[in-house]
Coordinates of C-alpha atoms in Angstrom, one line a residue:
M1 CA -12.8 33.7 55.9
A2 CA -9.9 31.3 55.3
S3 CA -12.4 28.6 54.3
D4 CA -14.0 30.9 51.7
I5 CA -10.6 31.5 50.2
V6 CA -9.9 27.8 50.1
A7 CA -13.3 27.2 48.5
Q8 CA -12.6 29.9 45.8
L9 CA -9.2 28.4 45.1
A10 CA -10.7 24.9 44.8
D11 CA -13.4 26.2 42.3
S12 CA -10.7 27.9 40.3
L13 CA -8.6 24.7 40.2
A14 CA -11.6 22.6 39.2
K15 CA -12.5 25.1 36.4
T16 CA -9.1 25.3 34.8
G17 CA -7.7 21.9 35.8
V18 CA -4.4 23.3 36.9
E19 CA -1.9 20.6 37.5
D20 CA 1.9 20.5 37.0
G21 CA 2.0 23.6 34.9
E22 CA -1.1 22.7 33.0
L23 CA -4.0 25.1 32.2
S24 CA -7.0 23.2 31.0
Y25 CA -10.3 24.2 29.4
K26 CA -10.9 20.6 28.3
G27 CA -14.4 19.5 27.4
Q28 CA -16.1 22.7 28.5
G29 CA -18.1 23.1 25.3
R30 CA -17.5 26.8 25.0
K31 CA -18.3 28.6 21.7
L32 CA -15.5 31.1 21.4
D33 CA -16.1 33.4 18.4
D34 CA -14.2 36.7 19.1
A35 CA -11.8 38.4 21.4
D36 CA -14.5 39.3 24.0
S37 CA -15.5 35.7 24.4
V38 CA -12.0 34.7 25.4
E39 CA -11.1 37.8 27.5
E40 CA -11.1 35.8 30.8
M41 CA -9.2 32.9 29.3
V42 CA -6.6 35.2 27.8
K43 CA -6.1 36.9 31.2
E44 CA -5.7 33.4 32.9
I45 CA -3.1 32.4 30.3
Q46 CA -1.2 35.7 30.8
D47 CA -1.2 35.4 34.6
F48 CA -0.2 31.7 34.6
E49 CA 3.5 31.5 35.6
G50 CA 5.4 28.6 34.2
L51 CA 2.8 27.5 31.7
Q52 CA 3.9 24.1 30.3
A53 CA 0.6 22.7 28.9
L54 CA -2.5 24.2 27.5
R55 CA -5.7 22.2 26.9
L56 CA -8.3 23.7 24.6
E57 CA -9.9 20.4 23.4
G58 CA -13.7 20.1 23.4
N59 CA -14.4 23.7 22.7
T60 CA -15.1 25.5 19.4
V61 CA -12.8 28.4 18.7
G62 CA -13.1 30.9 15.8
V63 CA -10.3 32.8 14.1
E64 CA -10.5 36.0 16.1
A65 CA -10.7 34.2 19.4
T66 CA -7.7 32.1 18.4
Q67 CA -5.7 35.2 17.5
A68 CA -6.4 36.6 21.0
I69 CA -5.3 33.4 22.7
A70 CA -2.2 33.3 20.5
K71 CA -1.3 36.8 21.6
A72 CA -1.3 35.6 25.2
L73 CA 1.0 32.7 24.3
E74 CA 3.7 34.9 22.7
T75 CA 5.5 35.2 26.1
K76 CA 5.1 31.6 27.2
N77 CA 8.5 30.2 26.5
E78 CA 8.1 27.2 28.8
L79 CA 5.2 25.8 26.9
K80 CA 5.8 22.2 26.0
R81 CA 2.5 20.4 25.5
C82 CA -0.4 21.6 23.3
Y83 CA -3.6 19.6 23.5
W84 CA -5.6 21.3 20.8
S85 CA -7.8 18.4 19.5
D86 CA -11.5 18.8 18.7
M87 CA -11.5 22.6 18.9
F88 CA -13.1 23.6 15.6
T89 CA -16.4 21.9 15.6
G90 CA -18.9 23.8 13.5
R91 CA -16.3 26.1 12.0
L92 CA -15.8 26.6 8.3
R93 CA -12.9 24.6 7.0
S94 CA -11.4 27.8 5.6
E95 CA -11.2 29.2 9.2
I96 CA -9.0 26.5 10.5
P97 CA -5.7 27.2 8.7
P98 CA -5.4 30.8 9.8
A99 CA -6.4 29.8 13.3
L100 CA -3.7 27.2 13.4
N101 CA -1.2 29.5 11.8
S102 CA -1.8 32.1 14.6
L103 CA -1.2 29.6 17.3
G104 CA 1.9 28.3 15.6
E105 CA 3.3 31.8 15.1
A106 CA 2.8 32.5 18.8
V107 CA 4.6 29.4 19.9
M108 CA 7.5 30.2 17.6
M109 CA 7.7 33.8 18.8
A110 CA 7.7 32.7 22.4
G111 CA 10.8 30.5 21.7
A112 CA 9.0 27.5 23.2
R113 CA 10.2 23.9 22.6
L114 CA 7.3 21.5 22.3
T115 CA 7.2 17.9 23.2
V116 CA 3.5 17.2 22.5
L117 CA 1.3 18.5 19.7
D118 CA -2.2 17.0 19.6
L119 CA -4.5 18.3 16.8
S120 CA -6.7 15.2 16.5
D121 CA -10.4 15.3 15.5
N122 CA -10.0 18.6 13.7
A123 CA -11.3 18.0 10.1
F124 CA -8.9 20.5 8.6
G125 CA -7.8 18.5 5.5
P126 CA -4.6 19.3 3.5
D127 CA -5.1 23.0 4.1
G128 CA -4.9 22.5 7.8
V129 CA -1.6 20.7 7.4
E130 CA -0.4 23.8 5.5
G131 CA -1.5 25.8 8.6
I132 CA 1.0 24.0 10.8
K133 CA 3.7 23.6 8.3
K134 CA 5.8 26.5 9.5
L135 CA 5.4 25.4 13.1
L136 CA 6.5 21.8 12.3
E137 CA 9.6 23.0 10.4
S138 CA 10.6 25.5 13.1
S139 CA 12.9 25.1 16.1
A140 CA 9.8 24.9 18.3
C141 CA 9.3 21.3 17.1
F142 CA 12.9 20.2 17.1
T143 CA 12.2 18.6 20.5
L144 CA 8.8 17.1 19.5
Q145 CA 8.2 13.7 20.9
E146 CA 4.5 13.1 20.3
L147 CA 2.5 14.2 17.2
R148 CA -1.2 13.3 17.2
L149 CA -3.2 14.0 14.1
N150 CA -6.0 11.4 14.3
N151 CA -9.1 11.9 12.3
C152 CA -8.1 15.1 10.5
G153 CA -9.0 14.2 6.9
M154 CA -5.5 15.0 5.7
G155 CA -5.8 12.9 2.6
I156 CA -2.8 12.1 0.3
G157 CA -1.9 15.7 -0.2
G158 CA -1.9 16.5 3.5
G159 CA 0.2 13.3 4.1
K160 CA 2.8 14.5 1.7
I161 CA 3.0 18.0 3.2
L162 CA 3.3 16.5 6.6
A163 CA 6.0 14.1 5.5
S164 CA 7.9 17.0 3.9
S165 CA 7.6 19.1 7.1
L166 CA 8.9 16.3 9.3
T167 CA 11.8 15.7 6.9
Q168 CA 12.7 19.4 7.0
C169 CA 12.4 19.5 10.8
Y170 CA 14.7 16.5 11.1
K171 CA 17.3 18.0 8.7
K172 CA 17.2 21.4 10.4
S173 CA 17.4 20.0 13.9
S174 CA 20.3 17.7 12.8
V175 CA 22.3 20.8 11.8
E176 CA 22.0 22.0 15.4
G177 CA 23.3 18.6 16.6
N178 CA 20.0 17.5 18.1
P179 CA 18.0 15.7 15.4
L180 CA 14.2 15.4 15.8
S181 CA 13.5 12.2 17.8
L182 CA 9.8 11.8 17.4
K183 CA 8.5 8.9 19.5
V184 CA 4.8 8.8 19.0
F185 CA 3.0 9.3 15.7
V186 CA -0.8 9.1 15.5
A187 CA -2.7 9.6 12.2
G188 CA -5.6 7.2 12.0
R189 CA -8.7 7.9 9.8
N190 CA -6.9 10.3 7.4
R191 CA -7.4 8.7 4.0
L192 CA -3.6 8.8 3.5
E193 CA -3.7 5.9 1.0
N194 CA -0.6 4.5 -0.6
D195 CA 1.1 7.7 -1.7
G196 CA 0.5 9.5 1.7
A197 CA 1.8 6.5 3.6
T198 CA 4.8 6.1 1.4
A199 CA 5.8 9.7 1.8
L200 CA 5.5 9.4 5.6
A201 CA 7.4 6.2 5.5
Q202 CA 10.4 8.0 4.0
A203 CA 10.3 10.5 6.9
F204 CA 10.0 7.7 9.5
Q205 CA 12.9 6.0 8.0
L206 CA 15.0 9.1 8.2
M207 CA 14.1 9.7 11.9
G208 CA 14.6 6.2 13.2
S209 CA 13.3 7.1 16.6
L210 CA 9.6 6.0 16.6
E211 CA 8.3 4.0 19.5
E212 CA 4.5 4.1 18.7
V213 CA 2.9 4.3 15.3
H214 CA -0.9 4.4 15.0
M215 CA -2.2 4.6 11.4
P216 CA -5.5 2.7 11.3
Q217 CA -8.2 3.2 8.7
N218 CA -6.2 5.0 6.0
G219 CA -7.0 3.0 2.9
I220 CA -3.5 1.8 2.6
N221 CA -2.9 -1.2 0.3
H222 CA 0.2 -3.4 0.0
P223 CA 2.5 -0.9 -1.8
G224 CA 2.0 1.6 1.1
V225 CA 2.3 -1.2 3.7
T226 CA 5.5 -2.4 2.1
A227 CA 6.9 1.1 2.3
L228 CA 6.0 1.4 5.9
A229 CA 7.5 -2.0 6.6
T230 CA 10.8 -0.8 5.1
A231 CA 10.7 2.3 7.3
M232 CA 9.8 0.4 10.5
Q233 CA 13.0 -1.6 10.2
E234 CA 14.9 1.6 10.7
N235 CA 13.1 2.3 14.0
P236 CA 14.5 -0.4 16.3
G237 CA 12.9 1.1 19.4
L238 CA 9.3 0.6 18.1
R239 CA 7.0 -0.8 20.7
I240 CA 3.5 -0.3 19.3
L241 CA 2.5 -0.7 15.6
N242 CA -1.2 -0.2 14.9
L243 CA -2.2 -0.4 11.2
N244 CA -5.7 -1.8 11.9
D245 CA -8.3 -1.7 9.1
N246 CA -5.9 -1.3 6.1
T247 CA -5.6 -3.8 3.3
F248 CA -2.3 -5.7 3.6
T249 CA -3.1 -8.8 1.5
E250 CA -0.5 -11.5 1.5
K251 CA 2.1 -9.3 -0.1
G252 CA 1.9 -6.5 2.5
A253 CA 1.7 -9.0 5.4
I254 CA 4.8 -10.9 4.2
A255 CA 6.7 -7.6 3.8
M256 CA 5.7 -6.5 7.3
A257 CA 6.6 -9.9 8.7
Q258 CA 10.1 -9.5 7.3
A259 CA 10.3 -6.0 8.9
L260 CA 9.2 -7.2 12.3
K261 CA 12.2 -9.5 12.5
Q262 CA 14.3 -6.4 13.1
L263 CA 12.1 -5.0 15.9
R264 CA 13.0 -6.8 19.1
S265 CA 11.4 -4.1 21.2
I266 CA 7.9 -4.5 19.7
Q267 CA 5.2 -5.1 22.3
V268 CA 1.9 -4.5 20.5
I269 CA 1.0 -5.4 16.9
N270 CA -2.4 -4.6 15.7
F271 CA -3.0 -5.9 12.2
G272 CA -6.7 -6.6 12.8
D273 CA -9.1 -6.3 9.8
C274 CA -6.1 -6.0 7.5
L275 CA -6.8 -9.0 5.3
V276 CA -3.4 -10.6 6.0
R277 CA -4.8 -14.0 4.8
S278 CA -3.3 -17.3 5.7
A279 CA 0.1 -16.9 3.9
G280 CA 0.6 -13.5 5.6
A281 CA -0.4 -14.9 9.0
K282 CA 2.0 -17.8 8.6
A283 CA 4.8 -15.4 7.8
I284 CA 4.0 -13.3 10.8
A285 CA 3.8 -16.4 12.9
E286 CA 7.3 -17.4 11.8
T287 CA 8.6 -14.0 12.8
V288 CA 6.9 -14.2 16.2
S289 CA 8.3 -17.6 16.8
E290 CA 11.9 -16.7 16.0
G291 CA 12.0 -13.4 17.9
L292 CA 9.9 -10.6 19.4
P293 CA 10.8 -11.6 23.0
I294 CA 8.6 -9.1 24.8
L295 CA 5.5 -9.2 22.6
K296 CA 2.4 -8.6 24.7
E297 CA -0.4 -8.2 22.1
L298 CA -1.0 -9.6 18.6
N299 CA -4.2 -8.8 16.7
L300 CA -4.8 -10.7 13.5
S301 CA -8.6 -10.6 13.6
Y302 CA -10.8 -10.5 10.6
G303 CA -8.0 -11.4 8.2
E304 CA -9.4 -14.3 6.2
I305 CA -7.1 -16.7 8.1
T306 CA -7.8 -20.4 8.0
E307 CA -7.3 -23.0 10.7
D308 CA -3.7 -24.1 9.8
A309 CA -2.5 -20.5 9.8
A310 CA -4.3 -19.7 13.1
L311 CA -2.7 -22.7 14.7
A312 CA 0.7 -21.6 13.5
V313 CA 0.1 -18.2 15.1
A314 CA -1.1 -19.8 18.4
Q315 CA 2.0 -22.0 18.5
A316 CA 4.3 -19.1 17.7
V317 CA 3.4 -17.3 21.0
K318 CA 4.4 -20.4 23.1
D319 CA 7.4 -18.9 24.8
K320 CA 6.2 -15.3 25.0
N321 CA 6.3 -14.8 28.7
Q322 CA 4.7 -11.4 28.6
M323 CA 1.9 -12.3 26.2
E324 CA -1.4 -10.8 27.3
K325 CA -3.7 -10.9 24.3
L326 CA -4.0 -12.8 21.1
E327 CA -6.9 -11.8 18.8
L328 CA -8.0 -14.2 16.1
N329 CA -11.7 -13.5 16.0
G330 CA -13.6 -13.2 12.7
N331 CA -11.4 -15.6 10.7
Y332 CA -12.2 -18.9 8.9
L333 CA -11.3 -21.4 11.7
G334 CA -14.5 -23.3 11.9
E335 CA -15.8 -25.0 15.0
D336 CA -13.0 -27.6 15.1
G337 CA -10.4 -24.9 14.4
C338 CA -11.6 -22.7 17.2
K339 CA -11.4 -25.6 19.6
A340 CA -7.9 -26.5 18.4
V341 CA -6.7 -23.0 18.9
K342 CA -8.2 -22.8 22.4
D343 CA -6.7 -26.2 23.3
I344 CA -3.2 -25.1 22.2
M345 CA -3.5 -21.8 24.1
E346 CA -4.6 -23.6 27.3
S347 CA -1.9 -26.2 27.0
M348 CA 0.6 -23.3 27.1
N349 CA -1.2 -21.7 30.1
L350 CA -2.2 -18.8 27.8
G351 CA -5.9 -19.6 27.6
D352 CA -6.8 -16.3 29.3
A353 CA -4.7 -14.4 26.6
L354 CA -6.9 -15.7 23.7
G355 CA -9.6 -13.2 22.8
S356 CA -13.2 -14.2 21.9
L357 CA -13.8 -16.3 18.8
S358 CA -17.5 -15.6 18.7
D359 CA -17.5 -13.9 15.3
D360 CA -15.6 -16.8 13.6
E361 CA -16.7 -17.1 10.0
G362 CA -16.7 -20.9 10.1
D363 CA -15.0 -23.3 7.7
P364 CA -14.2 -21.8 4.3
E365 CA -17.0 -22.8 1.9
D366 CA -14.3 -24.3 -0.4
D367 CA -10.7 -23.8 -1.4
D368 CA -11.8 -22.1 -4.7
E369 CA -10.6 -18.6 -3.5
D370 CA -7.1 -19.8 -2.8
D371 CA -7.1 -21.9 -5.9
D372 CA -8.4 -18.9 -7.9
D373 CA -5.7 -16.7 -6.4
D374 CA -3.1 -19.3 -7.4
D375 CA -4.6 -19.6 -10.9
D376 CA -4.7 -15.8 -11.2
E377 CA -1.0 -15.7 -10.3
D378 CA -0.2 -18.5 -12.7
E379 CA -2.2 -16.9 -15.5
E380 CA -0.5 -13.6 -14.8
E381 CA 3.0 -15.3 -15.0
E382 CA 1.9 -17.0 -18.2
E383 CA 0.6 -13.7 -19.6
E384 CA 3.9 -12.0 -18.8
E385 CA 5.9 -14.8 -20.4
E386 CA 3.7 -14.6 -23.5
E387 CA 4.0 -10.8 -23.5
V388 CA 7.8 -11.1 -23.2
D389 CA 7.9 -13.6 -26.1
E390 CA 5.7 -11.3 -28.1
D391 CA 8.0 -8.4 -27.3
E392 CA 11.0 -10.4 -28.4
I393 CA 9.3 -11.2 -31.6
D394 CA 8.3 -7.6 -32.1
E395 CA 11.9 -6.5 -31.4
E396 CA 13.2 -9.0 -34.0
E397 CA 10.6 -7.8 -36.5
D398 CA 11.6 -4.2 -35.7
E399 CA 15.2 -5.0 -36.3
E400 CA 14.4 -6.7 -39.6
E401 CA 12.3 -3.7 -40.6
E402 CA 15.1 -1.4 -39.6
E403 CA 17.6 -3.5 -41.6
E404 CA 15.2 -3.3 -44.6
S405 CA 14.8 0.4 -44.1
N406 CA 18.6 0.9 -44.0
E407 CA 18.9 -1.1 -47.2
T408 CA 16.3 1.1 -48.8
K409 CA 18.1 4.2 -47.5
L410 CA 21.2 3.2 -49.4
S411 CA 19.4 4.0 -52.6
T412 CA 17.6 7.0 -51.2
P413 CA 19.1 10.5 -51.5
V414 CA 20.6 11.8 -48.2
S415 CA 18.4 14.9 -48.3
A416 CA 15.3 12.7 -48.1
S417 CA 16.2 11.2 -44.7
R418 CA 15.3 12.9 -41.4
P419 CA 16.2 12.4 -37.8
P420 CA 13.9 10.3 -35.6
D421 CA 11.5 12.2 -33.3
V422 CA 11.3 11.8 -29.5
S423 CA 8.2 9.6 -29.7
S424 CA 10.1 7.2 -32.0
F425 CA 13.0 7.0 -29.5
L426 CA 10.8 6.5 -26.5
S427 CA 8.8 3.8 -28.3
F428 CA 11.8 1.9 -29.6
P429 CA 15.0 3.2 -27.8
S430 CA 18.4 2.9 -29.4
P431 CA 21.7 4.7 -28.9
D432 CA 21.7 5.9 -32.5
K433 CA 18.2 7.4 -32.2
L434 CA 19.2 9.2 -29.0
L435 CA 22.3 10.7 -30.6
K436 CA 20.3 11.8 -33.7
L437 CA 18.0 13.8 -31.5
G438 CA 20.8 16.3 -31.4
A439 CA 22.0 18.8 -28.8
K440 CA 18.4 19.6 -27.8
R441 CA 17.6 16.0 -26.9
A442 CA 17.2 16.7 -23.2
L443 CA 14.8 19.6 -23.8
L444 CA 12.8 17.5 -26.3
V445 CA 12.4 14.6 -23.8
Q446 CA 11.4 17.0 -21.1
E447 CA 8.6 18.3 -23.3
Q448 CA 7.5 14.9 -24.3
V449 CA 7.2 13.3 -20.8
D450 CA 4.6 14.2 -18.3
V451 CA 6.9 14.8 -15.3
R452 CA 3.9 15.3 -13.0
D453 CA 3.3 11.6 -13.1
A454 CA 5.9 9.4 -11.2
T455 CA 5.1 6.3 -13.2
K456 CA 5.5 7.9 -16.6
T457 CA 8.7 9.6 -15.5
A458 CA 10.1 6.2 -14.3
E459 CA 9.1 4.6 -17.5
A460 CA 10.9 7.3 -19.5
F461 CA 14.0 7.0 -17.3
L462 CA 14.2 3.2 -17.9
K463 CA 13.8 3.6 -21.6
I464 CA 16.6 6.2 -21.8
A465 CA 18.8 4.3 -19.4
S466 CA 18.4 1.1 -21.5
V467 CA 20.7 2.4 -24.2
Y468 CA 23.5 3.4 -21.8
K469 CA 26.9 2.3 -23.0
E470 CA 29.8 2.4 -20.5
E471 CA 32.4 2.0 -23.3
N472 CA 30.9 4.7 -25.6
N473 CA 31.3 8.2 -24.0
D474 CA 29.1 10.0 -26.5
V475 CA 26.1 7.7 -25.8
K476 CA 26.9 7.6 -22.1
N477 CA 27.0 11.4 -21.8
A478 CA 23.8 11.7 -23.9
V479 CA 22.0 9.3 -21.6
L480 CA 23.1 10.9 -18.4
D481 CA 22.5 14.5 -19.6
T482 CA 19.0 13.6 -20.7
I483 CA 18.2 11.8 -17.5
D484 CA 19.5 14.7 -15.4
A485 CA 17.3 17.1 -17.3
L486 CA 14.2 14.9 -17.0
L487 CA 14.5 14.0 -13.3
N488 CA 15.6 17.5 -12.2
K489 CA 12.5 18.9 -13.7
A490 CA 10.3 16.1 -12.2
F491 CA 11.6 16.5 -8.6
T492 CA 11.3 20.2 -8.7
T493 CA 7.7 20.1 -10.1
P494 CA 5.3 20.9 -7.2
S495 CA 2.6 18.7 -8.7
F496 CA 4.9 15.7 -9.1
Q497 CA 2.4 12.9 -8.1
G498 CA 3.3 9.5 -6.7
S499 CA 6.6 7.9 -5.7
F500 CA 9.3 7.7 -8.4
V501 CA 11.3 5.1 -6.5
S502 CA 8.2 2.9 -5.8
S503 CA 7.2 3.1 -9.5
L504 CA 10.8 2.3 -10.5
L505 CA 10.9 -0.7 -8.3
V506 CA 7.6 -2.0 -9.6
L507 CA 8.7 -1.5 -13.2
L508 CA 11.9 -3.4 -12.5
G509 CA 10.0 -6.2 -11.0
L510 CA 11.5 -5.7 -7.5
I511 CA 8.0 -4.9 -6.1
K512 CA 4.9 -6.8 -7.3
S513 CA 1.9 -4.7 -8.2
E514 CA -1.7 -5.6 -7.9
D515 CA -2.2 -3.7 -11.2
K516 CA -0.5 -6.5 -13.1
V517 CA 2.3 -4.2 -14.3
K518 CA 4.6 -6.0 -16.7
P519 CA 8.3 -5.6 -15.5
V520 CA 10.8 -4.4 -18.0
I521 CA 13.8 -6.5 -18.8
M522 CA 16.5 -5.2 -16.5
V523 CA 19.9 -4.4 -18.1
P524 CA 23.1 -3.1 -16.6
G525 CA 22.4 0.3 -18.1
H526 CA 19.5 0.8 -15.8
L527 CA 21.7 0.4 -12.7
H528 CA 24.6 2.4 -14.1
A529 CA 22.2 5.3 -14.7
L530 CA 20.6 4.9 -11.3
E531 CA 24.0 5.0 -9.7
H532 CA 24.6 8.4 -11.4
V533 CA 21.2 9.7 -10.3
V534 CA 21.5 9.0 -6.6
R535 CA 24.7 11.1 -6.5
Q536 CA 22.9 14.2 -7.8
D537 CA 21.5 17.0 -5.7
Y538 CA 18.0 16.8 -7.2
F539 CA 17.6 13.2 -5.9
P540 CA 15.8 13.0 -2.6
K541 CA 18.3 11.5 -0.2
E542 CA 15.6 9.9 1.9
N543 CA 15.0 7.5 -1.0
V544 CA 18.6 6.2 -0.9
A545 CA 18.0 3.9 2.0
V546 CA 14.9 2.4 0.2
L547 CA 16.9 1.6 -2.9
E548 CA 19.8 0.3 -0.8
A549 CA 17.4 -2.1 1.0
F550 CA 16.1 -3.5 -2.3
M551 CA 19.5 -3.7 -3.9
S552 CA 20.9 -5.7 -1.0
R553 CA 18.3 -8.4 -1.5
S554 CA 19.1 -11.7 -3.3
N555 CA 17.5 -11.5 -6.7
K556 CA 18.3 -13.4 -9.8
V557 CA 17.6 -10.4 -12.1
L558 CA 19.8 -8.1 -10.1
E559 CA 22.6 -10.7 -10.0
S560 CA 22.5 -10.9 -13.7
C561 CA 23.6 -7.3 -13.9
G562 CA 26.9 -8.3 -12.2
N563 CA 29.3 -5.4 -11.6
A564 CA 26.6 -2.8 -12.2
K565 CA 24.6 -4.0 -9.2
N566 CA 27.7 -4.1 -7.0
S567 CA 28.8 -0.7 -8.0
L568 CA 25.3 0.7 -7.3
Q569 CA 25.2 -0.9 -3.9
S570 CA 28.6 0.7 -3.0
T571 CA 27.5 4.1 -4.2
L572 CA 24.2 3.9 -2.2
Q573 CA 26.1 3.0 1.0
R574 CA 28.5 5.9 0.4
V575 CA 25.8 8.4 -0.3
R576 CA 23.7 7.3 2.7
S577 CA 26.7 7.6 5.0
Q578 CA 27.4 11.1 3.8
S579 CA 23.8 12.4 4.1

């Protein structure tokens, strides 16, 4: 009799996977459509005392079934870990948000404090992120340590929603004196691209608590990589950084190498298939050589790295006592290069740490690619110089035409003259034109500029700010009032696309763009106006640290603005310390 009871208990344990407060239905392949199909499951959840973890992955759950499960969770205030990955296979995408919303509402109603939320492999897209928005911004997630959203198809829109929710969670939890300290973030294969990655980078920078970041296969190029690099510097406890299969190019790799210098806790770096190229690999090698004392794994495979760069990387790991794996496969080492790398690793007693080189692409066919890249950059610089010269000529011609026009106006009746329109001001800005737009200038500019577009908004900001005059209060006030109206409308527009700060930095020449954007000529007025903007309530405070990082860099153009640059730096530091 006793043996039968023990057998029944063993079967029950095997079925549900009960262990340390965990109730598991993992991988059972159930098709749960309605309340009847989960009746037994609901009872087991209700009867489970001290439920801390619920595993539903590997089943397919419909809206009605999810609502029934959610009802059972409303009293489970000890719930900490939700493993809800791969639970909507075969479901309509429209079913997923209400299902997630039901589960989230239940967790909030129970007063639970989560530490793990895993919703990976649920192809819910941006709408699915909306379905967990309330949960992520609630007190239930103030204690969240792991957020896993791998392969969810979030896209740029979902990435932005997620970033906003994490930011709100951090701010709300900070008010309670216990700010969100997310440690693990997983969001591979989500098509986040540059804008989604940049939005998340701002949230990461705010939290500063990350230990693992996994964002492979997201279509992120160097602007997004650079934003992530800036954010990673603010997470000194970072141990694992996996950005595999994104497109760094040299620009992104060099930015990331600079960021890594601040991360002495890093143990695993996976930049495989990221096209870091030789210059990027050398920059990373320099960082590894100078620091990263507990580095265990470094993956720079399939990055178009040539022999000299690979040798630099190999030499850089010389004194890394904990080094376990170095991946350089799929590069351009050639037979001799592969042998040289192997010899170096063996001479340092690290031969076993070197991964296979079986997919090496051989010697580069020629140096044309690098030469072409250099030529392209030289041509780009020459084009920019020519364009600047042309602009200067155009400006001189415009000034001459304006002088001629003024001379003509002396003999023209006053009634025949008319104030310039907004298009004229934005095409050829001048203090006089701005003042002549009259009291409605701010409204006129708002109507003229497409504030849904971050780049167009940044361009307009720079044009307005270029006529700033510190010594002329009328012009100064007109500039600041117009900018306030423009940016306040932009930042409160739901469809505001792209990153204003990133666009601004590109246009100022502080971030290089693959789109061959010609930087404007920076003047002190740009920085004076920006100093005003960062103090305003409409300006997202998470962007302050990004600006501060760039303003603190040594840059000839910035230095040419003298006191304006120093004043902006001081204001950024003050605003950041107050936020």
